[in-house]
Amino acid sequence: MSGFKSTERYIASRDLEVAVNAAVALQRPLLVKGEPGTGKTVLAHEVAAALGHPLLEWHVKSTTKAQQGLYEYDAVSRLRDSQLGDPKVADIANYIVRGKLWDAFEADRPQVVLIDEIDKADIEFPNDLLLELDRMQFFVYETRQTITAKHRPVVIITSNNEKELPDAFLRRCFFHYIRFPDRPTMERIVDAHYPGLQRDLAREALTVFFQVRDVPGLKKKPATSELLDWLKLLMIEDLPAEALRSQDAKLVIPPLHGALLKNEQDVHLFERLAFLNRRGG
Amino acid sequence: MFAQFVLALREAGVPASITEYLTLLGAMRAGVADYSVEDFYYLSRAALVKDERHLDRFDRVFGQVFRGLEAAAEGGDGGIAPRDLPEEWLRRMAEKHLTPEERAQVEARGGFDKLMETLRQRLAEQQGRHQGGSKWIGTAGTSPFGAYGYNPEGVRIGQDKSRHRRAVKVWDKREFRDLDDGVELGTRNIKLALRRLRRFAREGAATELDMAGTIRATAHNAGSLDLKMVPERHNAVKVLLFFDVGGSMDDHVRASEELFSAARSEFKHLAFFYFHNCPYERVWRQNQRRRDAMIPTEEVIRTYGPDYRAIFVGDATMSPYEIATPGGSVEHWNDEPGATWMARLLGQWRRSAWLNPAPRDEWGFTQSVGMVRQLMEDRMYPLTPGGLDEMIRELSR
Ligand SMILES: Nc1ncnc2c1ncn2[C@@H]1O[C@H](COP(=O)(O)OP(=O)(O)OP(=O)(O)O)[C@@H](O)[C@H]1O
Ligand SMILES: [Mg+2]
């Protein structure tokens, strides 16, 4: 079966390929979870590219309502227009603002819809989309229209686990948990992003990176995205691999560590540990 | 044969449903799995497991069942073809293990799923009440499960008299241990509790019409209506959490930590601190690394203004000395008694409450609980959805 596959740009494990292809084949949403920065959002882009479909991105915030993905009725504008005597006002359809799902449903070719960080929204959000995602249709009360998907979109949903999702919702999805890449996989990811990177710099950098991740008590462990940022900085600064090597395999503060450790407390913790190490050695 | 697998999963506590089973069959038919065992494993995992916490259980079951499947395929016996519907196997299983009367009972209670669900809840509740657990769920007459037996090896559905029949295991021993942690009960409760917390966090959240503003603007417009809205006052509530860590409290701490973490994004500010039995001159930032992440209580008081609400989570069960006397702490030498520190904390955060995971009717048996309650001016609530409600009502005043 063709479909989504690991590419030069995006390293997908076989289980992820299978999960994506299952979701595509059965036209069900794919729920993707995993540590921040492990490529959940980028996945949707890659799936769209692999299938040759356009991508519609719906980024969810804590205030996002499910209805906004369907449509919103802009009553305030209408009221204002009526005060101004605008003839537009007679037709309520002028005040229906389409959401991402409406766009996806009405499109002339299949789309990939990304619902990013669904767990940011209110707990009712997923429940409010059950029917729409199941049947791929909804009803517009104001204009008495039923909007039905011409082509069922491929729906990719990401979650950072801030909230539990309702069972009824989960039952309708395929699920994939992106495990944090092991070292060989990470090497391939790095290679995908920076094909020209010096071998020994990459090797040393990855060693330091996994060492940093191993420090217990970090508030935010650096993930793929931090590693990639950091590598870019190292390249810009043209640092030699030796700069990353510590003589006695002890923890030292890596150069340009700001790209790896985003949290002030983590930096402090790290400095303290590195200090203790130096003293202890 | 896949049916057995799904059943085995459910037995292992992975809540796979018929819908998902059918989805899996559909995907098999669509050729997603490429007829390799590895792909079949990935596909069934993506279809049947929806929570990473269940992945390990899935793997265990997969291993077991697959060994069995291969054996069955060779023997040519007992293998169920994928086209067999799960309803079928549910029914068959029921036929195999239940008497007609029992089947009728199961139906009357909303079917097998419902029964399992209720049983599970009962179990969890009972585990919560008596450590170690009693051997039977309810007794005839007081519980709808009077007729169903439960033993540590699993759940047996059947009248006592039919004890010779093979037990239908719902959990093997390990899963049962999970349950003992209150994992199931926790998550179930947490969903309820979360809703309440969210409401708390979102006090006055909705967009409102700004009456005064609208009138002013409309007048300014010479009578043309100009609606003004008040922006959503989102996530206005600031909360400090103090968790009691150590010993008997750890499970509850984890549950309530999970609860508040889940609600984290809802709160404008939410900070976690840890103490042991009673807060003294320092608290911890991190549960695991106590020694590294200590912080003076004074500093916490200086950092967080009186607009914060302080919530303490603990069973308040300790020796009275730990509250009342200098040096009473079990962990270190405290110059000032816990009560003094509590008074300081409560002086800074007038709106505060204590959540106690122990049931309310047990509080009276422990002197220290009474002392803490007095310090809290009675604002102690049980760590249940209802107790949370009470607490929120108090803190919202
Ligand atoms: N498997 C991969 N192959 C190639 N690049 C990857 C892979 N995983 C992650 N990346 C890179 O890591 C970065 C972060 O990815 P992305 O933003 O998709 O993560 P995320 O999981 O959505 O994070 P968050 O939870 O913070 O939103 C991107 O630059 C992406 O290209
Ligand atoms: Mg993302």
XYZ file of C-alpha atoms and ligand atoms in Angstrom:
710
model
C 0.000 0.000 0.000
C 1.342 3.414 -0.922
C 0.401 6.544 1.015
C 2.381 8.121 3.789
C 5.980 7.111 4.220
C 9.072 8.343 5.941
C 10.820 10.840 3.696
C 14.133 12.562 3.441
C 12.707 15.492 5.331
C 10.610 13.725 7.892
C 11.663 10.569 9.638
C 8.631 8.467 10.421
C 8.845 5.138 12.168
C 6.946 2.224 10.689
C 4.306 2.346 13.402
C 3.594 5.968 12.565
C 3.301 5.116 8.879
C 0.819 2.378 9.649
C -1.217 4.619 11.930
C -1.407 7.395 9.342
C -2.341 5.028 6.561
C -5.008 3.399 8.664
C -6.533 6.778 9.431
C -6.455 7.717 5.769
C -7.893 4.403 4.598
C -10.748 4.374 7.067
C -11.282 8.137 6.983
C -11.034 8.537 10.688
C -9.142 11.132 12.661
C -5.633 10.331 13.818
C -4.820 11.499 17.310
C -1.114 12.109 17.830
C 0.433 12.603 21.228
C 4.013 12.887 22.387
C 6.447 15.117 24.183
C 6.534 18.711 22.919
C 8.798 19.153 19.935
C 8.637 15.590 18.669
C 7.156 16.504 15.327
C 3.419 16.280 15.903
C 2.526 19.467 14.110
C 5.011 18.928 11.321
C 3.506 15.497 10.753
C 0.323 17.034 9.388
C 2.367 19.021 6.889
C 4.183 15.908 5.812
C 1.004 13.890 5.468
C -0.504 16.620 3.325
C 2.596 16.691 1.175
C 2.709 12.916 0.855
C -0.930 12.684 -0.189
C -0.753 15.782 -2.342
C -3.610 17.414 -0.460
C -3.768 21.011 0.745
C -3.457 21.514 4.499
C -5.895 23.467 6.624
C -4.553 24.288 10.057
C -6.760 24.942 13.020
C -4.704 25.941 16.034
C -6.651 25.555 19.206
C -6.367 27.920 22.171
C -7.915 27.821 25.604
C -10.746 30.034 24.389
C -11.432 28.165 21.147
C -14.924 26.774 20.789
C -15.837 23.837 18.613
C -18.431 25.922 16.824
C -15.709 28.214 15.501
C -14.430 25.376 13.362
C -17.822 25.129 11.694
C -18.997 28.711 11.451
C -19.806 31.765 13.481
C -22.718 34.080 13.189
C -21.482 37.637 13.444
C -24.530 39.207 15.035
C -22.672 42.296 16.122
C -21.721 43.314 12.576
C -25.227 42.708 11.425
C -26.660 44.877 14.138
C -24.201 47.571 13.289
C -24.991 47.342 9.562
C -28.670 47.594 10.299
C -28.035 50.823 12.140
C -26.130 52.129 9.164
C -28.860 51.078 6.769
C -26.583 48.749 4.818
C -28.656 46.652 2.376
C -26.402 43.666 3.082
C -28.237 43.288 6.332
C -31.298 41.651 4.793
C -29.417 38.456 4.068
C -28.260 36.628 7.141
C -25.850 34.628 5.031
C -23.663 37.716 4.813
C -22.936 37.347 8.497
C -22.067 33.704 8.564
C -18.320 33.358 8.932
C -16.992 30.001 7.801
C -14.669 27.959 9.926
C -11.870 25.608 8.930
C -14.028 22.513 8.798
C -16.552 24.210 6.558
C -13.711 25.165 4.225
C -12.470 21.607 4.259
C -15.930 20.149 3.643
C -16.720 22.432 0.730
C -13.370 22.103 -0.991
C -13.325 20.490 -4.412
C -10.518 18.131 -3.521
C -9.651 16.244 -0.362
C -7.908 18.234 2.318
C -5.799 17.474 5.328
C -7.131 19.203 8.428
C -4.835 19.719 11.383
C -6.524 20.340 14.705
C -3.472 21.334 16.673
C -3.277 21.040 20.456
C -6.857 20.018 21.040
C -6.131 19.639 24.742
C -5.777 23.395 25.106
C -9.491 23.883 24.662
C -12.275 23.347 27.104
C -13.064 19.770 28.003
C -16.284 19.960 25.995
C -14.502 20.846 22.788
C -13.848 17.308 21.521
C -17.326 16.197 22.473
C -18.810 19.062 20.540
C -17.096 17.866 17.390
C -18.031 14.188 17.632
C -20.903 14.217 15.230
C -19.271 16.554 12.769
C -16.146 14.439 12.548
C -18.140 11.223 12.353
C -20.557 12.214 9.655
C -18.457 14.994 8.206
C -21.472 17.234 8.056
C -23.195 19.883 10.098
C -26.219 22.086 10.023
C -26.228 25.860 9.794
C -29.230 26.931 11.807
C -29.285 30.513 10.621
C -29.529 29.647 6.943
C -31.003 26.170 7.311
C -28.272 24.619 5.215
C -26.643 21.298 5.746
C -22.971 21.355 4.907
C -21.701 17.935 3.917
C -18.134 17.109 3.050
C -17.641 16.637 -0.675
C -14.515 14.703 0.195
C -13.938 13.467 3.691
C -10.808 15.256 4.846
C -7.914 13.521 6.533
C -8.035 14.814 10.084
C -4.938 14.937 12.243
C -5.337 15.966 15.837
C -2.478 16.663 18.210
C -2.509 16.757 21.987
C 0.092 17.588 24.588
C -1.760 15.725 27.264
C -2.838 18.710 29.267
C -6.264 17.224 29.485
C -7.841 13.846 29.201
C -9.944 13.452 26.119
C -13.423 11.967 26.368
C -13.791 8.236 25.675
C -16.439 8.700 23.023
C -14.048 10.898 21.142
C -11.134 8.524 21.530
C -13.134 5.594 20.256
C -13.470 7.312 16.898
C -9.786 7.988 16.405
C -6.703 6.072 15.558
C -3.999 6.843 18.028
C -0.275 7.197 17.808
C 2.114 8.118 20.554
C 5.364 9.519 19.198
C 8.038 8.095 21.378
C 11.034 10.267 21.928
C 13.495 9.340 19.164
C 16.348 7.087 20.162
C 19.837 8.048 19.149
C 19.949 6.416 15.704
C 16.595 7.946 14.800
C 17.728 11.295 16.071
C 20.810 11.036 13.907
C 18.573 10.549 10.894
C 16.410 13.504 11.884
C 19.471 15.695 12.264
C 20.726 14.480 8.946
C 17.371 15.288 7.363
C 17.606 18.856 8.547
C 21.317 19.510 8.139
C 22.688 17.159 5.518
C 26.011 18.959 5.411
C 26.702 18.857 9.123
C 30.150 17.648 10.141
C 30.068 14.085 11.372
C 32.034 14.574 14.557
C 30.212 17.758 15.489
C 26.921 15.930 15.102
C 28.199 13.056 17.183
C 29.438 15.230 20.034
C 26.341 17.386 19.945
C 24.045 14.391 20.203
C 26.031 13.025 23.110
C 25.700 16.308 24.956
C 22.055 16.547 24.030
C 21.135 13.138 25.426
C 23.250 13.868 28.494
C 21.286 17.039 29.131
C 18.028 15.179 28.687
C 19.157 12.725 31.316
C 19.581 15.363 33.993
C 16.864 14.561 36.483
C 14.465 17.251 37.573
C 14.500 19.360 34.430
C 11.262 21.212 34.011
C 11.413 21.124 30.252
C 13.646 18.551 28.693
C 15.032 19.714 25.384
C 13.396 17.920 22.476
C 13.982 17.607 18.762
C 13.124 21.209 18.046
C 15.591 22.489 20.665
C 18.288 20.195 19.367
C 17.795 21.474 15.840
C 17.895 25.096 16.986
C 21.003 24.461 18.991
C 22.771 22.742 16.110
C 21.964 25.658 13.896
C 23.562 28.022 16.399
C 26.617 25.804 16.687
C 26.984 25.895 12.933
C 26.514 29.640 12.746
C 29.146 30.111 15.436
C 31.296 27.622 13.598
C 32.191 25.810 16.792
C 34.524 22.848 16.437
C 33.474 19.461 17.759
C 36.174 19.673 20.439
C 34.331 22.540 22.078
C 31.614 20.070 23.007
C 33.835 17.339 24.246
C 34.409 17.150 27.957
C 37.664 15.564 29.015
C 36.281 13.208 31.587
C 32.762 12.522 30.361
C 31.419 14.776 33.064
C 28.564 17.132 32.738
C 29.589 20.608 31.671
C 27.482 23.497 30.574
C 27.321 23.180 26.817
C 28.134 26.253 24.750
C 25.092 28.226 23.622
C 23.012 26.256 26.090
C 20.266 28.870 25.896
C 18.905 27.071 22.875
C 18.643 23.797 24.771
C 17.412 24.971 28.137
C 14.542 27.389 27.788
C 13.577 27.495 31.385
C 15.442 29.712 33.807
C 15.137 27.240 36.631
C 16.546 24.524 34.412
C 19.543 26.668 33.603
C 20.107 27.235 37.314
C 19.779 23.582 38.104
C 22.195 22.761 35.378
C 24.728 25.315 36.464
C 24.615 24.037 39.969
C 25.114 20.436 38.883
C 27.957 21.366 36.559
C 29.547 23.330 39.382
C 29.298 20.409 41.776
C 30.799 18.152 39.147
C 33.737 20.416 38.626
C 34.346 20.688 42.316
C 33.858 16.993 42.881
C 36.309 16.142 40.079
C -9.264 -15.180 16.795
C -8.969 -11.410 16.791
C -11.970 -11.383 18.985
C -10.073 -13.281 21.625
C -7.387 -10.700 21.393
C -9.759 -7.808 21.982
C -11.311 -9.666 24.799
C -7.889 -10.277 26.252
C -7.168 -6.585 25.989
C -10.286 -5.680 27.819
C -9.384 -8.234 30.360
C -6.076 -6.492 30.741
C -7.799 -3.177 31.260
C -7.321 -1.644 27.847
C -10.768 -0.221 27.202
C -11.077 -1.365 23.605
C -14.626 -1.319 22.334
C -16.584 -2.989 19.598
C -16.344 0.151 17.489
C -12.597 -0.025 17.577
C -12.567 -3.716 16.906
C -14.662 -3.165 13.788
C -12.367 -0.356 12.756
C -9.452 -2.709 13.076
C -11.177 -5.292 10.914
C -11.970 -2.582 8.371
C -8.353 -1.508 8.244
C -7.250 -5.115 7.835
C -9.621 -5.436 4.915
C -8.329 -2.198 3.426
C -4.902 -3.772 3.399
C -3.276 -1.328 5.760
C -1.441 -4.050 7.633
C 0.254 -5.620 4.663
C -0.158 -9.090 6.112
C 2.919 -8.882 8.257
C 2.712 -9.636 11.922
C 4.629 -6.511 12.767
C 2.233 -4.309 10.824
C -0.671 -6.112 12.331
C 0.771 -5.303 15.715
C 1.148 -1.611 14.845
C -2.263 -1.422 13.280
C -4.086 -3.071 16.111
C -2.226 -0.887 18.563
C -3.236 2.279 16.701
C -6.835 1.076 16.549
C -7.272 -0.339 20.023
C -5.131 1.709 22.395
C -5.963 5.360 22.933
C -3.848 6.168 25.900
C -0.112 5.783 26.188
C -0.513 4.544 29.702
C -2.109 1.444 28.262
C 0.552 0.671 25.725
C 2.503 -1.580 27.999
C -0.552 -3.596 28.865
C -1.254 -3.908 25.197
C 2.186 -5.262 24.517
C 1.882 -7.847 27.210
C -1.449 -9.049 25.973
C -0.327 -9.053 22.392
C 2.569 -11.297 23.244
C 0.441 -13.706 25.179
C -2.405 -13.899 22.746
C -0.179 -14.237 19.767
C 1.553 -17.195 21.158
C -1.857 -18.685 21.766
C -3.083 -17.771 18.315
C -0.282 -19.510 16.580
C -0.923 -22.591 18.589
C -4.620 -22.440 17.835
C -3.988 -21.970 14.132
C -1.872 -25.071 14.070
C -4.301 -27.133 16.015
C -7.062 -25.773 13.780
C -9.347 -25.591 16.733
C -11.087 -22.755 18.444
C -9.797 -20.118 16.038
C -12.434 -17.520 15.285
C -12.356 -15.973 11.832
C -12.041 -12.189 11.655
C -15.447 -11.840 10.061
C -17.080 -13.014 13.262
C -18.615 -10.053 14.875
C -17.665 -9.149 18.388
C -21.268 -9.150 19.476
C -21.139 -12.745 18.575
C -18.280 -13.509 20.848
C -19.680 -11.489 23.639
C -22.836 -13.496 23.377
C -20.965 -16.731 23.141
C -18.892 -15.903 26.064
C -21.930 -15.025 28.046
C -23.503 -18.325 27.069
C -20.462 -20.156 28.180
C -20.144 -18.564 31.540
C -23.579 -17.472 32.628
C -26.760 -19.245 33.468
C -29.925 -18.012 31.703
C -30.985 -16.214 34.858
C -27.664 -14.482 35.089
C -27.790 -13.489 31.463
C -31.171 -11.917 32.028
C -29.714 -10.060 34.973
C -26.819 -8.825 32.927
C -29.155 -7.599 30.225
C -31.309 -5.853 32.779
C -28.269 -3.937 33.993
C -27.358 -2.659 30.570
C -25.303 -5.524 29.206
C -21.897 -6.927 29.719
C -19.970 -3.669 29.346
C -22.057 -1.972 31.901
C -21.630 -4.863 34.252
C -17.865 -4.821 33.909
C -17.811 -1.110 34.376
C -19.895 -1.231 37.500
C -17.934 -4.116 38.877
C -14.747 -2.232 38.324
C -16.077 0.808 40.085
C -17.247 -1.242 42.975
C -13.884 -2.815 43.261
C -12.066 0.452 43.188
C -14.361 1.912 45.809
C -13.977 -1.053 48.008
C -10.222 -0.979 47.654
C -10.312 2.625 48.693
C -12.243 1.902 51.803
C -10.343 -0.988 53.262
C -6.689 -1.330 52.557
C -6.085 -4.883 51.545
C -9.628 -5.293 50.429
C -12.278 -7.672 51.491
C -12.922 -10.735 49.443
C -16.365 -10.062 48.146
C -18.103 -7.241 46.513
C -21.091 -6.527 48.615
C -23.206 -9.218 50.118
C -26.473 -10.620 48.958
C -29.262 -8.242 49.654
C -27.226 -5.062 49.985
C -25.579 -5.035 46.584
C -26.711 -5.781 43.071
C -23.606 -7.913 42.871
C -24.529 -10.114 45.721
C -24.660 -12.984 43.342
C -21.279 -12.305 41.831
C -18.107 -13.304 43.444
C -14.791 -11.643 43.336
C -11.465 -13.041 44.311
C -7.913 -11.748 44.017
C -7.297 -13.773 40.852
C -9.945 -11.902 38.955
C -13.622 -11.433 38.763
C -15.835 -14.409 38.523
C -19.286 -13.959 37.232
C -21.583 -16.579 38.465
C -23.614 -17.749 41.345
C -21.754 -19.074 44.271
C -23.094 -22.533 43.579
C -21.485 -22.623 40.158
C -18.030 -22.108 41.483
C -16.647 -24.953 39.448
C -16.986 -22.963 36.251
C -13.939 -21.322 34.789
C -13.444 -17.811 36.000
C -13.685 -14.968 33.513
C -10.687 -12.943 34.387
C -10.980 -9.232 34.061
C -7.570 -8.335 35.263
C -4.694 -10.564 35.828
C -2.871 -9.943 39.024
C -0.753 -7.080 37.812
C -3.606 -5.058 36.487
C -5.317 -5.544 39.712
C -2.407 -3.901 41.416
C -2.806 -0.917 39.119
C -6.358 -0.714 40.157
C -5.352 -0.847 43.737
C -3.432 2.391 43.222
C -6.795 3.862 42.488
C -5.747 4.568 38.929
C -9.173 3.899 37.511
C -11.001 5.551 40.305
C -8.628 8.475 40.105
C -9.124 9.129 36.432
C -12.832 8.738 36.719
C -13.057 11.128 39.584
C -10.603 13.475 38.059
C -12.776 14.127 35.054
C -15.589 15.195 37.280
C -13.358 17.198 39.521
C -11.691 18.851 36.584
C -14.926 20.280 35.363
C -15.441 21.885 38.699
C -11.972 23.291 38.817
C -12.370 24.689 35.366
C -15.492 26.463 36.310
C -13.560 27.830 39.235
C -10.725 29.003 36.998
C -13.099 30.631 34.609
C -15.055 32.699 37.004
C -16.951 35.203 34.944
C -15.527 33.938 31.694
C -18.243 34.609 29.143
C -18.166 37.612 26.861
C -20.611 40.126 28.168
C -22.369 43.087 26.789
C -20.877 46.213 28.286
C -24.065 48.127 28.990
C -22.524 51.380 30.107
C -19.987 51.325 27.296
C -22.650 50.612 24.708
C -24.845 53.458 25.855
C -21.926 55.850 25.897
C -20.713 54.816 22.445
C -24.210 54.833 20.965
C -24.874 58.297 22.291
C -21.540 59.381 20.908
C -22.651 57.980 17.526
C -25.756 60.169 17.609
C -28.026 57.251 18.280
C -26.533 54.687 15.939
C -26.167 51.536 17.906
C -22.588 50.746 18.773
C -22.310 47.591 20.779
C -19.461 47.257 23.240
C -18.453 43.973 24.688
C -16.442 43.289 27.778
C -13.560 41.003 26.869
C -13.568 37.566 28.402
C -12.087 37.696 31.807
C -10.353 34.425 31.359
C -8.371 32.457 33.833
C -8.464 35.103 36.465
C -7.894 32.840 39.410
C -4.426 32.467 40.913
C -3.733 29.437 43.002
C -0.930 28.135 45.205
C -0.936 24.462 45.979
C 0.804 22.877 48.907
C 1.004 19.112 48.833
C 1.852 16.906 51.733
C 4.368 14.321 50.561
C 5.660 11.315 52.318
C 4.337 7.924 53.201
C 0.657 7.323 53.253
C -0.146 10.464 51.333
C 1.797 9.759 48.169
C -1.004 8.172 46.181
C -3.387 10.935 46.989
C -0.801 13.551 46.277
C -0.250 12.059 42.868
C -3.967 12.014 42.170
C -4.496 15.591 43.203
C -1.312 16.748 41.501
C -2.561 15.153 38.338
C -5.852 16.867 38.820
C -4.404 20.319 39.160
C -1.815 19.766 36.448
C -4.613 18.829 34.124
C -6.304 22.098 34.937
C -3.065 24.036 34.775
C -3.708 25.839 31.515
C -6.976 27.093 32.886
C -5.436 29.025 35.682
C -3.661 32.256 35.174
C -1.173 31.328 37.831
C -0.735 28.011 39.494
C 2.283 27.111 41.587
C 3.038 23.836 43.343
C 4.865 23.361 46.601
C 5.457 20.367 48.788
C 5.722 19.873 52.504
C 5.863 16.939 54.851
C 2.989 16.625 57.308
C 2.963 20.310 58.204
C 4.520 23.367 56.532
C 7.486 24.887 58.354
C 10.144 27.413 57.409
C 10.834 25.816 54.054
C 8.927 23.981 51.373
C 9.989 22.127 48.235
C 9.472 22.945 44.645
C 9.744 19.412 43.449
C 8.375 16.319 44.912
C 11.233 14.043 43.853
C 14.262 16.133 44.532
C 13.645 17.499 47.920
C 17.166 18.355 48.824
C 17.872 20.349 45.711
C 14.764 22.353 45.381
C 14.125 23.738 48.823
C 12.759 27.216 49.147
C 12.210 29.349 52.259
C 8.549 29.676 53.141
C 9.186 33.375 53.751
C 10.149 33.708 50.147
C 6.943 32.087 48.996
C 5.007 34.500 51.173
C 6.905 37.439 49.726
C 6.527 36.240 46.149
C 2.826 35.519 45.974
C 0.449 38.308 46.834
C -2.722 38.097 48.887
C -4.790 37.784 45.724
C -3.699 34.145 45.526
C -5.786 31.347 46.930
C -3.844 28.774 48.884
C -4.911 25.157 48.827
C -3.291 22.584 51.073
C -3.638 18.923 50.264
C -2.856 16.503 53.051
C -4.336 14.058 55.498
C -3.275 16.238 58.424
C -2.447 13.074 60.263
C 0.637 13.413 62.465
C 1.704 13.694 66.021
C 0.272 16.805 67.712
C 3.854 17.891 68.469
C 4.478 18.351 64.785
C 1.954 21.143 64.842
C 2.277 22.584 68.290
C 5.902 22.569 69.401
C 9.300 23.760 68.184
C 11.416 20.827 67.078
C 8.334 18.719 66.560
C 9.003 18.010 62.908
C 9.905 14.454 62.035
C 12.402 15.565 59.438
C 14.482 18.356 60.816
C 14.773 20.758 63.687
C 12.130 23.454 63.364
C 12.688 26.541 65.496
C 9.085 27.541 65.356
C 6.076 25.285 65.628
C 4.090 24.321 62.543
C 1.098 26.239 63.847
C 3.082 29.470 63.689
C 3.944 28.838 60.075
C 0.396 27.900 59.222
C -0.759 31.151 60.792
C 1.719 33.108 58.679
C 0.602 31.398 55.515
C -3.039 31.925 56.308
C -2.358 35.538 57.208
C -0.968 36.134 53.754
C -3.636 34.179 51.885
C -6.948 34.797 53.505
C -8.738 32.719 50.960
C -7.427 29.273 51.628
C -8.621 25.753 52.149
C -7.372 22.319 53.109
C -8.264 19.258 51.061
C -8.145 16.033 52.988
C -8.085 12.734 51.084
C -9.315 10.860 54.133
C -13.080 10.485 54.361
C -14.756 13.132 56.443
C -16.221 10.750 58.971
C -12.718 9.627 59.975
C -11.412 13.072 60.735
C -12.775 13.038 64.240
C -10.551 10.130 65.267
C -7.274 11.962 64.852
C -6.283 14.790 67.134
C -4.029 16.490 64.615
C -6.815 16.678 62.060
C -8.869 18.606 64.554
C -5.950 20.931 65.236
C -5.378 21.676 61.572
C -9.058 22.183 61.072
C -9.071 24.699 63.815
C -6.110 26.497 62.267
C -7.997 26.478 58.993
C -11.078 27.897 60.710
C -12.955 24.830 59.570
C -12.122 25.184 55.916
C -11.189 21.540 55.479
C -12.878 19.558 52.725
C -12.695 15.956 51.604
C -10.842 15.305 48.354
C -13.870 14.271 46.379
C -15.784 16.048 43.632
C -18.301 17.117 46.226
C -15.598 18.339 48.580
C -14.016 20.277 45.751
C -17.350 21.918 45.143
C -17.519 23.030 48.727
C -13.983 24.289 48.613
C -14.541 26.225 45.431
C -17.638 27.810 46.852
C -15.612 28.908 49.831
C -12.674 30.159 47.788
C -14.880 32.023 45.345
C -16.409 34.198 47.972
N 10.705 12.776 12.836
C 11.140 13.989 12.463
N 11.755 14.182 11.279
C 12.175 15.404 10.933
N 12.045 16.505 11.679
C 11.456 16.394 12.867
C 10.959 15.125 13.327
N 10.425 15.291 14.549
C 10.562 16.591 14.847
N 11.176 17.270 13.852
C 11.465 18.698 13.850
O 11.329 19.185 15.167
C 10.691 20.441 15.190
C 9.496 20.433 16.112
O 8.435 19.758 15.522
P 6.921 20.152 15.831
O 6.749 21.596 15.988
O 6.065 19.456 14.851
O 6.746 19.467 17.241
P 5.408 19.309 18.102
O 5.416 17.905 18.562
O 4.249 19.802 17.348
O 5.746 20.231 19.319
P 4.731 21.009 20.287
O 4.102 19.979 21.144
O 5.669 21.886 21.039
O 3.769 21.734 19.401
C 10.374 20.790 13.768
O 11.363 21.647 13.297
C 10.460 19.461 13.037
O 10.881 19.656 11.724
Mg 2.969 21.418 17.743
